[in-house]
Amino acid sequence: MDLRQVLTVGALIGVVCWGAWVTKTIVTPEKPERQLVKLQLQGLVTEYLQLQARSGNEDQVAAAATTRFMSELDKAVAAVGKSGRLILVNEAVIGGDIPDITAQVKRAVYAKVPMPKVAVATPVQQDMQAYLSANGDHAAPAISSLDPMGAAGGNPQ
């Protein structure tokens, strides 16, 4: 055997090893299969917005709290994604047994952002009395002077 044959055999072995490595890299997935999970994202956002609307907070306070809530929600969802799970919104899931992580995300967000408290509603009668006393009783329409048919929009004829 001369030097040329040794180099040729070495080059062929190198090419075969390189080909095997490339084939293994292409065929074998780099990451293990990701677990699918579902999240009721619209439900979480709707629930928070409804609570915020009923809280009686000033507009600027409510806007700042909502911005913080959305930021923490994004962080919680990103953390789940980084853990190797693929998140589907609940509306995208048609069938199958996919684990729901909504409660987990909700706990993570509300651990950092307080849930809005619903303001105590005052009775309507008290509100009306306060309005009338502030504006005087002359602001109230005389209900007894209206014709029942005319008040209902009908024509008595």
PDB file of C-alpha atoms in Angstrom, residues 8 10-11 19 34 41 51 67 122 137:
ATOM      1  CA  THR A   8      -8.028   7.575  -0.246  1.00  0.00           C
ATOM      2  CA  GLY A  10      -8.991   7.617   5.098  1.00  0.00           C
ATOM      3  CA  ALA A  11     -10.956  10.133   3.016  1.00  0.00           C
ATOM      4  CA  GLY A  19     -22.626  11.327   5.952  1.00  0.00           C
ATOM      5  CA  ARG A  34     -43.520  19.195  22.699  1.00  0.00           C
ATOM      6  CA  LEU A  41     -57.015  33.171  27.284  1.00  0.00           C
ATOM      7  CA  LEU A  51     -64.058  42.847  37.435  1.00  0.00           C
ATOM      8  CA  THR A  67     -51.770  47.184  31.503  1.00  0.00           C
ATOM      9  CA  THR A 122     -75.560  51.814  46.553  1.00  0.00           C
ATOM     10  CA  ASP A 137     -87.379  68.506  43.582  1.00  0.00           C
TER      11      ASP A 137
END
